[in-house]
């Protein structure tokens, strides 16, 4: 039971970290896209 809870928390941490990183990358891409659109 304890191992399962530990694995679950580890997975949640990993997923949230990956999601945060992905969100940052996406936000950067979106900002660049807006800048390019404003130039055109």
PDB file of C-alpha atoms in Angstrom:
ATOM      1  CA  UNK A   1       0.000   0.000   0.000  1.00  0.00           C
ATOM      2  CA  UNK A   2       2.787   2.397   0.934  1.00  0.00           C
ATOM      3  CA  UNK A   3       4.732   1.580  -2.227  1.00  0.00           C
ATOM      4  CA  UNK A   4       1.684   2.254  -4.373  1.00  0.00           C
ATOM      5  CA  UNK A   5       1.139   5.645  -2.697  1.00  0.00           C
ATOM      6  CA  UNK A   6       4.814   6.518  -3.182  1.00  0.00           C
ATOM      7  CA  UNK A   7       4.676   5.503  -6.846  1.00  0.00           C
ATOM      8  CA  UNK A   8       1.503   7.527  -7.333  1.00  0.00           C
ATOM      9  CA  UNK A   9       3.001  10.683  -5.795  1.00  0.00           C
ATOM     10  CA  UNK A  10       6.178  10.199  -7.842  1.00  0.00           C
ATOM     11  CA  UNK A  11       4.132   9.869 -11.051  1.00  0.00           C
ATOM     12  CA  UNK A  12       2.065  12.952 -10.211  1.00  0.00           C
ATOM     13  CA  UNK A  13       5.235  14.961  -9.548  1.00  0.00           C
ATOM     14  CA  UNK A  14       6.770  13.797 -12.821  1.00  0.00           C
ATOM     15  CA  UNK A  15       3.647  14.554 -14.851  1.00  0.00           C
ATOM     16  CA  UNK A  16       3.132  17.985 -13.274  1.00  0.00           C
ATOM     17  CA  UNK A  17       6.807  18.843 -13.892  1.00  0.00           C
ATOM     18  CA  UNK A  18       6.545  17.748 -17.534  1.00  0.00           C
ATOM     19  CA  UNK A  19       3.274  19.626 -17.971  1.00  0.00           C
ATOM     20  CA  UNK A  20       4.776  22.809 -16.492  1.00  0.00           C
ATOM     21  CA  UNK A  21       7.759  22.545 -18.851  1.00  0.00           C
ATOM     22  CA  UNK A  22       5.482  21.894 -21.827  1.00  0.00           C
ATOM     23  CA  UNK A  23       3.275  24.844 -20.863  1.00  0.00           C
ATOM     24  CA  UNK A  24       6.325  27.152 -20.678  1.00  0.00           C
ATOM     25  CA  UNK A  25       7.495  26.032 -24.122  1.00  0.00           C
ATOM     26  CA  UNK A  26       4.009  26.490 -25.566  1.00  0.00           C
ATOM     27  CA  UNK A  27       3.712  29.960 -24.004  1.00  0.00           C
ATOM     28  CA  UNK A  28       7.073  30.978 -25.512  1.00  0.00           C
ATOM     29  CA  UNK A  29       5.979  29.717 -28.930  1.00  0.00           C
ATOM     30  CA  UNK A  30       2.685  31.588 -28.605  1.00  0.00           C
ATOM     31  CA  UNK A  31       4.488  34.852 -27.731  1.00  0.00           C
ATOM     32  CA  UNK A  32       6.764  34.486 -30.760  1.00  0.00           C
ATOM     33  CA  UNK A  33       3.748  33.812 -32.965  1.00  0.00           C
ATOM     34  CA  UNK A  34       2.032  36.985 -31.706  1.00  0.00           C
ATOM     35  CA  UNK A  35       5.191  39.021 -32.350  1.00  0.00           C
ATOM     36  CA  UNK A  36       5.453  37.674 -35.899  1.00  0.00           C
ATOM     37  CA  UNK A  37       1.770  38.396 -36.550  1.00  0.00           C
ATOM     38  CA  UNK A  38       2.147  41.968 -35.302  1.00  0.00           C
ATOM     39  CA  UNK A  39       5.099  42.496 -37.650  1.00  0.00           C
ATOM     40  CA  UNK A  40       3.057  41.387 -40.661  1.00  0.00           C
TER      41      UNK A  40
END
